[in-house]
Each structure stands twice: as C-alpha cells, then as structure tokens.
Coordinates of C-alpha atoms in Angstrom, one line a residue:
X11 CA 179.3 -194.0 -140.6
X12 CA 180.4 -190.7 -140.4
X13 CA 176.9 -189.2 -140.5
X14 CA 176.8 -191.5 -136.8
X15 CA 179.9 -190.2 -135.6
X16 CA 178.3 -186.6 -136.4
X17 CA 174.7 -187.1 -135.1
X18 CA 176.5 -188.9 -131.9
X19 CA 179.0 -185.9 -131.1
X20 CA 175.7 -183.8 -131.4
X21 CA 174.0 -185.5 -128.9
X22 CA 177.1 -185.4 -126.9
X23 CA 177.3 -182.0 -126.9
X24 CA 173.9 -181.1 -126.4
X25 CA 174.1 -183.3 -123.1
X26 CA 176.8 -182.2 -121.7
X27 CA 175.8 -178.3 -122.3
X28 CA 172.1 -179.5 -120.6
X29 CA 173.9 -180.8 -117.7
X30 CA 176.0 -177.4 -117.5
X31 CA 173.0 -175.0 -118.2
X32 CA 171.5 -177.0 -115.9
X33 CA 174.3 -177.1 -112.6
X34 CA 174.8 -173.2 -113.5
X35 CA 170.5 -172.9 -113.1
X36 CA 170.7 -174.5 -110.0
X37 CA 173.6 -172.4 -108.7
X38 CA 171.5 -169.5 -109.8
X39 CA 168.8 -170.8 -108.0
X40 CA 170.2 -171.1 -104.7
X41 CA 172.1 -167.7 -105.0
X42 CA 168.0 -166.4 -106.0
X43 CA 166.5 -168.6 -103.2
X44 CA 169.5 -167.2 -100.7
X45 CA 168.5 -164.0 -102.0
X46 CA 165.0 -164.2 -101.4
X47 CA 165.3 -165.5 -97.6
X48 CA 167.4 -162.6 -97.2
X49 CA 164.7 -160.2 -98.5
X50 CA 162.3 -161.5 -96.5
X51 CA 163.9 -161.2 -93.5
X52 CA 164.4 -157.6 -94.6
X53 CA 161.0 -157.3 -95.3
X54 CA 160.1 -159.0 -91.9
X55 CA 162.6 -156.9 -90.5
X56 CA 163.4 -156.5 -86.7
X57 CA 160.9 -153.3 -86.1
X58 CA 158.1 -154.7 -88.2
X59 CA 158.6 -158.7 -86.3
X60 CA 159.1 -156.5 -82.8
X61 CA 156.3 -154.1 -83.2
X62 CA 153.7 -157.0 -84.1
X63 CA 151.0 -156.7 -81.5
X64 CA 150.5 -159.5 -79.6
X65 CA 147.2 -161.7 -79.8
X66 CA 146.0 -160.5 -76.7
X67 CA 147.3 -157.6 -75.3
X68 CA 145.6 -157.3 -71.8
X69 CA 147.5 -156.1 -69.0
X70 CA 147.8 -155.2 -65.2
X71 CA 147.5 -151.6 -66.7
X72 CA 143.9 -152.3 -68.3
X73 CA 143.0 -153.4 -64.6
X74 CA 140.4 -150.3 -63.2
X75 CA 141.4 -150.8 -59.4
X76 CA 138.9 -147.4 -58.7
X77 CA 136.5 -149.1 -55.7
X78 CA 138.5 -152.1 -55.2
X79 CA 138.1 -153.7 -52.3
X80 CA 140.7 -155.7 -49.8
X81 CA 140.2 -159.2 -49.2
X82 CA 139.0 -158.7 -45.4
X83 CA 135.9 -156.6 -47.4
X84 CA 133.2 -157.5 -45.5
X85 CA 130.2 -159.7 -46.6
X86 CA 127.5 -161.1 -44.1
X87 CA 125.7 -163.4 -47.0
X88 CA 126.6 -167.0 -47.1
X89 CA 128.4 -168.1 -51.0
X90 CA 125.9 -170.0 -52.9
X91 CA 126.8 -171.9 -55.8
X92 CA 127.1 -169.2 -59.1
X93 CA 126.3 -171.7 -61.8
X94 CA 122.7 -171.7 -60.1
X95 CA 121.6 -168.7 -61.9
X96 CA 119.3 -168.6 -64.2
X97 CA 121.1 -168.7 -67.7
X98 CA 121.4 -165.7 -69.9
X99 CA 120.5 -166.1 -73.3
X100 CA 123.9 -165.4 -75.1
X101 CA 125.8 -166.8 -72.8
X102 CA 126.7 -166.2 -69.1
X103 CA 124.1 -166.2 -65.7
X104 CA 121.9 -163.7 -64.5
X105 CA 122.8 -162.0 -61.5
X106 CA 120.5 -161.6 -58.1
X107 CA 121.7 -159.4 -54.8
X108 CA 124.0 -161.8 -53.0
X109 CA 127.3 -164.0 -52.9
X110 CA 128.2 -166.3 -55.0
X111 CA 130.7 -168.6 -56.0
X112 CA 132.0 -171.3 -58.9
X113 CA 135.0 -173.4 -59.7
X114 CA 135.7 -173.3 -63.4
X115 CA 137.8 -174.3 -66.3
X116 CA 140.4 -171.6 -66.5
X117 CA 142.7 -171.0 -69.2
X118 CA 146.6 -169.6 -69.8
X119 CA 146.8 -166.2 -72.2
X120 CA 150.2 -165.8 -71.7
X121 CA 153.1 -168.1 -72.7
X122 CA 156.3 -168.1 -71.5
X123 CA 155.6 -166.8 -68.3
X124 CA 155.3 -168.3 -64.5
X125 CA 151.9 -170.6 -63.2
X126 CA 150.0 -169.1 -60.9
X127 CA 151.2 -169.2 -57.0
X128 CA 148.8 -169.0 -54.3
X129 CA 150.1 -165.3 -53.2
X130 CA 149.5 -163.8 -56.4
X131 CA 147.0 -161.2 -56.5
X132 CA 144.6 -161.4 -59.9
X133 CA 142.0 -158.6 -60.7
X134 CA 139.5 -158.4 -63.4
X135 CA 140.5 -157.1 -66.8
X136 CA 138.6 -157.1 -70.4
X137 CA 140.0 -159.6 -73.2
X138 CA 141.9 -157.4 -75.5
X139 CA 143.8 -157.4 -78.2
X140 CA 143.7 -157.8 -82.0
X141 CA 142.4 -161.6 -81.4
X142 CA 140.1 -160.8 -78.6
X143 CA 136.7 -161.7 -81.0
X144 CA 138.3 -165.1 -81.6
X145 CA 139.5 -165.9 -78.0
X146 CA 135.8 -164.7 -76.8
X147 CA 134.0 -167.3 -79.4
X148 CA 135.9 -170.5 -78.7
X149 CA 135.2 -170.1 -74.7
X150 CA 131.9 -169.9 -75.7
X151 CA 131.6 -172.5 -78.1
X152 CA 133.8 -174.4 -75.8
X153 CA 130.6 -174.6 -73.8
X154 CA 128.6 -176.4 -76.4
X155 CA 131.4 -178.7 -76.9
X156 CA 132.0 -180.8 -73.8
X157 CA 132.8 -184.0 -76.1
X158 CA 136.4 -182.0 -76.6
X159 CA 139.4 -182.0 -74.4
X160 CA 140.2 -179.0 -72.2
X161 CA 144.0 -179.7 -73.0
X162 CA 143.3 -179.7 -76.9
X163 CA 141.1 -176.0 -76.2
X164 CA 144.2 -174.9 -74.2
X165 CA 146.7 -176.3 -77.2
X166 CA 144.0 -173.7 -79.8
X167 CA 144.1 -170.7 -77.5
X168 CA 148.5 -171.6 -76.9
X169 CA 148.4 -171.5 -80.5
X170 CA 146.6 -168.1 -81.5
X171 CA 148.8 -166.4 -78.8
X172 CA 151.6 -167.3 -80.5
X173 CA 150.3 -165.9 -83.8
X174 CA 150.2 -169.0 -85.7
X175 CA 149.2 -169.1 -89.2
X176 CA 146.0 -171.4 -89.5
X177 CA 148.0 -172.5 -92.9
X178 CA 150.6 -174.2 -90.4
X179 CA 148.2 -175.6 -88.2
X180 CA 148.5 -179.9 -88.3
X181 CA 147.1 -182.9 -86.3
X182 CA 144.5 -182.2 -83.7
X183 CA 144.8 -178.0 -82.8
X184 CA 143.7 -178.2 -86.3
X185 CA 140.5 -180.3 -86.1
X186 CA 140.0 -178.6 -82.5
X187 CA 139.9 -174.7 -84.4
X188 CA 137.4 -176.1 -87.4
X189 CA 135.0 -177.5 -84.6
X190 CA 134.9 -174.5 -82.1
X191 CA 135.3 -171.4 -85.0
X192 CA 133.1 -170.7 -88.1
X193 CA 134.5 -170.3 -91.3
X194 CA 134.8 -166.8 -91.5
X195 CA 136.6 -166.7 -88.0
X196 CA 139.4 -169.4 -89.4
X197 CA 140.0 -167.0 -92.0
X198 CA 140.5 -164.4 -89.2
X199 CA 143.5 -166.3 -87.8
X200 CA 145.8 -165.3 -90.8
X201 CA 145.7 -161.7 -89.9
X202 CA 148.3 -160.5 -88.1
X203 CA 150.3 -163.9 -87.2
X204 CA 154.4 -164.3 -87.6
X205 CA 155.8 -167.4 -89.6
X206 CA 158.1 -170.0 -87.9
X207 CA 161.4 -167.8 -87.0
X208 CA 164.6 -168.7 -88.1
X209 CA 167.5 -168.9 -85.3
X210 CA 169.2 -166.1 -86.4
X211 CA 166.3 -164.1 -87.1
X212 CA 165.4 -164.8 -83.3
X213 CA 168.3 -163.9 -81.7
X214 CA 168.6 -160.5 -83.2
X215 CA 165.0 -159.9 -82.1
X216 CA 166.1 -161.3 -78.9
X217 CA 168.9 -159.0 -78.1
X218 CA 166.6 -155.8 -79.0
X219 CA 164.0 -157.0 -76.3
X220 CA 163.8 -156.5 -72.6
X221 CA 164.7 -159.2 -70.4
X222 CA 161.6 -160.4 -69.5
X223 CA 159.7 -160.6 -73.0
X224 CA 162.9 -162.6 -74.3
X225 CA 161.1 -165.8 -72.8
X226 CA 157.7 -164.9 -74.2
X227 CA 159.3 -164.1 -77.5
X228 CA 161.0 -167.6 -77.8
X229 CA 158.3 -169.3 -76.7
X230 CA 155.8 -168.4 -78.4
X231 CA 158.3 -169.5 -81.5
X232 CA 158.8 -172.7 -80.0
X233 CA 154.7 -173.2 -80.3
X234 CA 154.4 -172.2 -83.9
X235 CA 157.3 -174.9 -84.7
X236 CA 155.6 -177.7 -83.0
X237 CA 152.1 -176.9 -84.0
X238 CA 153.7 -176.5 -87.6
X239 CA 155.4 -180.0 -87.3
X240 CA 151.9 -181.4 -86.3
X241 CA 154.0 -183.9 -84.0
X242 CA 153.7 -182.8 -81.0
X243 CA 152.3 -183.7 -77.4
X244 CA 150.4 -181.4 -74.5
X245 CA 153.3 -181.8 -72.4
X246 CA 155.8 -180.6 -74.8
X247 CA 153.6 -177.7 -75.7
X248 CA 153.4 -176.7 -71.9
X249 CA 156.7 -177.0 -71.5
X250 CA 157.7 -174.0 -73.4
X251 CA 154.0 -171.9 -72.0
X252 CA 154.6 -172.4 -68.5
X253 CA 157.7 -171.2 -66.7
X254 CA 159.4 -173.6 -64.5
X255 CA 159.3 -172.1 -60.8
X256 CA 157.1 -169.2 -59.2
X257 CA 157.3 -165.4 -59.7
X258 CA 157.5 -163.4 -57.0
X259 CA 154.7 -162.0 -55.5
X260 CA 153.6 -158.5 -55.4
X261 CA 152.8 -157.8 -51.6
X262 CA 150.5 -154.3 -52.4
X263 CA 147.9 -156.6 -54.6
X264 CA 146.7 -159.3 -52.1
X265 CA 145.4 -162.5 -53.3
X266 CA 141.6 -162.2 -52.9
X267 CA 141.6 -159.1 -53.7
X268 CA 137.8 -157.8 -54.9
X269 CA 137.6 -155.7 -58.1
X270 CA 134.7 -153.6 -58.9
X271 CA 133.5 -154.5 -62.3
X272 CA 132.2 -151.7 -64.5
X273 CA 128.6 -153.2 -64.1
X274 CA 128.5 -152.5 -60.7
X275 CA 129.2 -155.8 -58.8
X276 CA 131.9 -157.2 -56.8
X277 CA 134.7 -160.0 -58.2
X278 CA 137.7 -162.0 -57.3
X279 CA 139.5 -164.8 -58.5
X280 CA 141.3 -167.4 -56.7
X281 CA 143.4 -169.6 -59.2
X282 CA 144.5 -173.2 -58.8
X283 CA 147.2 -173.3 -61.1
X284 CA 146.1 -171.9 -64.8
X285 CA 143.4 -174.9 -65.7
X286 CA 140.8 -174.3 -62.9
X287 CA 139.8 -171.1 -60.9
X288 CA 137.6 -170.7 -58.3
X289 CA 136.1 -167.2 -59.0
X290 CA 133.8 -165.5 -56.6
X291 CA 131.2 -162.5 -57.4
X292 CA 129.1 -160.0 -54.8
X293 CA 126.2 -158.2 -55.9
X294 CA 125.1 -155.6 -53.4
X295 CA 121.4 -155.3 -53.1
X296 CA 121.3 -151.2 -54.1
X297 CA 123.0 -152.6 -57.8
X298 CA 119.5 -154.6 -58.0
X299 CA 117.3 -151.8 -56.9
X300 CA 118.9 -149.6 -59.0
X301 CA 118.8 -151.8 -62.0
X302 CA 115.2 -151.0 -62.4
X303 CA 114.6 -154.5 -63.6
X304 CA 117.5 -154.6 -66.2
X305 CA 119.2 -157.6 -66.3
X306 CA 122.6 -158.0 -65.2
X307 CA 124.5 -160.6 -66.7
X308 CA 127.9 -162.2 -65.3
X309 CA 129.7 -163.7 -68.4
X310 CA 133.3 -164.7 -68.0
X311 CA 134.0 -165.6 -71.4
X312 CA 134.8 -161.9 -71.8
X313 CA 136.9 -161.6 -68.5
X314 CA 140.4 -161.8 -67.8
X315 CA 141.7 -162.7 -64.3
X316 CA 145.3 -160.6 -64.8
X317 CA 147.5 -161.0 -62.2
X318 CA 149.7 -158.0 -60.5
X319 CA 152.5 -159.7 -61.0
X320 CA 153.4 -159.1 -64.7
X321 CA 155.6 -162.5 -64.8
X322 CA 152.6 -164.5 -64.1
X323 CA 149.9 -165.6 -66.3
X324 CA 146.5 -163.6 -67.7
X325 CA 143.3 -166.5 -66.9
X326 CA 141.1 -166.8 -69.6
X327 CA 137.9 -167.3 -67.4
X328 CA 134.7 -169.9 -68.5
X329 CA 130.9 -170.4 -67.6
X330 CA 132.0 -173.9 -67.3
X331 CA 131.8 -175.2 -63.7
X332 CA 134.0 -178.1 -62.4
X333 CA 131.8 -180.8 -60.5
X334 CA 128.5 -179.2 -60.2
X335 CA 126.2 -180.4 -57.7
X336 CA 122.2 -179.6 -59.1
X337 CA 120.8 -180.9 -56.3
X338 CA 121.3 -177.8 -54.1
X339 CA 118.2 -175.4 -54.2
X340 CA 119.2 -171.4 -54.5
X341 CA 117.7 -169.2 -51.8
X342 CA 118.1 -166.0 -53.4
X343 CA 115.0 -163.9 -54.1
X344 CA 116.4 -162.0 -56.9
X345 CA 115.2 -158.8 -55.9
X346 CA 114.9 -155.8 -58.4
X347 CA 114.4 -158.8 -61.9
X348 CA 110.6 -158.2 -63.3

C-alpha cells in the first residue's frame, strides 16, 4: 500500500511539474515568437520596406517628348484598321507608311491612383521596372489565351504590382499566373516582393511617405491581404486599385497628344477608362524609304501609355483588338518592305 501511495505521489509530481515546464515553455514561446515579430520588422525595417522598388517603375519622366507632336498635327491619310497588318513573328504587326488605328484590351499598372478622364494627356513610355520581363510575357501569352478572363489577367498584373509573393497567391490569380508564366518565370515572382504588412508596421511607413504615394502604399497592401486570403472578388480588388473620383488634368499635355517613338513613327493613345484604349499610330512614308526594307514592328506589349498627370494610371497596352471586323480589305501598299 505504501509502495502505491509512493509510486502515486510520483506520478503526481511529475504531472504537475509537466504542466508547469510546460505553461513556463509556452510563456517562453510567446515572449520568443514576440521577439521574433519584432526582429523582423527590424530587419524589414522602414528604409529597407520604403526603398523597395516598385514592380514597375515607369514614369512621366521616362516619357521622351523630343519631336512630339500636338493633337492638331496634321495627317491627310484616312485611319485604317491597325490589327490589319500583317503579323510579326514574335509578336506585334508590321508597319506600312500610313494611319492607323485599333481599339484594345488595356490594362492598370498603377494601384491606388485615379481612372483615366477624358482630358488626360497619355504619351508613350517603355515597361520598366524590376518586373518588366514578367509584365511583357503575360500580355503576350495573354494573346494565346483568349479562353481566360480579362478581369482575372487584370487581378495577376494587380497582384505583381503589389509585390505579392507567388507563395501567398490562392484561388484563381493563382491558376491564372501558372497558365500565362512558365516555370521559371513563377519562380521570378518571389524576388523582390513585401509580405502582408502589419498595421503598425504601415502606418509608420505611412507617415515617412509623401502624400500622394500614402494611397499607393496602402493599397497595394490591401491587394496582397486579399489575394493572400484567396477570398476575394474583382470588385473588391478594384476597389482599393482605382481611386474614386478624377485627377486633375494637366492643361500643357493635351489629350491626343502624338509621341515620337524611338523607331521613328508617330503614336497616341486615347483611353476609355483603364480596360480598353483606342491607340492610334502614323508612319510617315520617308520612315519606310529609309528602312531599306527592314521591318518595323509595332508591338504594344512592350508600351506603356503614361499619363502626365502623375495621379492617374500607367496603361499596360495589348495586340488584342476589341470587336474586329476581317471583312475590311487594307489599302496600304506597304512601300519600302522587300
């Protein structure tokens, strides 16, 4: 009996120091995990988080306005329908001496800033940025794709300018990114992305920034939450990427405005809010004599329409025309092509 009484205290003992070893390992534990959330956000730290480069990084300032033309520019040859061209082999049409003009699939670079308004002046400017290859290949794969939404493409692109970790991508961005990028460029979305924010992380980054990248900042947080939640719906993603209301415009950069690309023809871009622009391109006749036969190749899945007006959003431009009609014949005689 006593040996019972002794083996029982034992096993008492034992349990009740368990329990204790065990409440004192979890306070450790949260002090540890505390500890650790602390260190990271020291290791994130404010000048690392606020120095990250954005995704994109094109700007009104990358816009060449040397030979720019004003909208009254005048052009005797009748607009005939762009997406007529003969198609260039990696993508894009081939350009003959003329006017020409499509309406295509457009698409927002630029969260957390105002929709296009029909005074806004846009001018052509490269994609740039650290993500620039990846934003380039899904407009073109986009192309081969036409089984998938334009809003899901919109939700991917939202997504990478928010610097989303692929490892927090869920529900259909996710499917949408494995069908329009290769393996090695899904990879490539883990470079140079910010984890989900915590409040209090955000408003100290928020107080260091300028008043108008404050909304940009927090919305491009806002994204990476709901893409992480994979719950989410396209209307709740665009209310956080698109501003409510209009920027004002900027009077010295008319709408219509013609930029001189740096392969020698004409452009300008006429928006209709961010999903569809109607963009316009006139190649003189010397640029095809002068070309000695070498092709010139109009592909807008490198351009940017970037609007003067730096609270308005960058256009990701597409070879994708809205409504086609193939039954019109092209009258150009591409002069200057062998």
């Amino acid at each position: 009996m006593k040996i019972i009484k002794k083996l029982f205290f034992v096993i008492l003992f034992q349990f009740i120091y368990i329990q204790s070893s065990q409440a004192q390992f979890g306070d450790l534990k949260d002090k540890i995990l505390g500890a650790g959330t602390s260190l990271a956000s020291k290791k994130l730290g404010l000048d690392k988080i606020l120095k990250q480069p954005a995704a994109i990084t094109t700007s009104f300032e990358d816009v060449n306005q040397e030979g720019s033309k004003m909208p009254d520019f005048s052009i005797t040859e009748k607009a005939q329908p762009l997406y007529l061209l003969p198609k260039a082999p990696d993508g894009g049409f081939v350009l003959c001496a003329g006017l020409y003009e499509m309406t295509t699939k457009s698409y927002c670079l630029h969260a957390g800033t105002f929709a296009p308004s029909s005074g806004d002046g846009y001018m052509f400017a490269p994609v740039l940025g650290p993500k620039e290859e990846i934003v380039t290949a899904i407009l073109k794969s986009a192309e081969k794709h036409p089984e998938i939404n334009q809003h899901d493409i919109q939700i991917l692109l939202w997504t990478i300018i928010a610097r989303t970790k692929f490892a927090d991508y869920n529900g259909t961005v996710k499917l949408t990114a494995i069908a329009l990028l290769t393996p090695i460029q899904l990879t490539q979305l883990e470079g140079g992305v910010l984890g989900i924010l915590p409040g209090n992380l955000m408003e100290k980054a928020k107080d260091k920034l300028p008043d108008d990248l404050k909304a940009i900042f927090e919305a491009e947080n806002k994204i990476r939450q709901l893409v992480a939640s994979g719950n989410y719906s396209y209307d709740e993603m665009e209310k956080y990427a698109i501003l409510a209301g209009i920027a004002p415009a900027r009077t010295d950069i008319p709408s219509g405005i013609w930029t001189l690309h740096p392969d020698g023809y004409y452009v300008r871009y006429f928006p209709s809010g961010y999903s569809k622009t109607t963009v316009q391109v006139y190649v003189p006749k010397a640029l095809m004599l002068a070309s000695n036969g070498t092709k010139i190749i109009y592909d807008a899945t490198n351009d940017i329409a970037c609007p003067a007006n730096v609270g308005s959003q960058r256009l990701a431009q597409t070879n994708e025309p809205l409504n086609p009609d193939y039954t019109i014949k092209l009258k150009t005689f591409c002069v200057g092509i062998k």
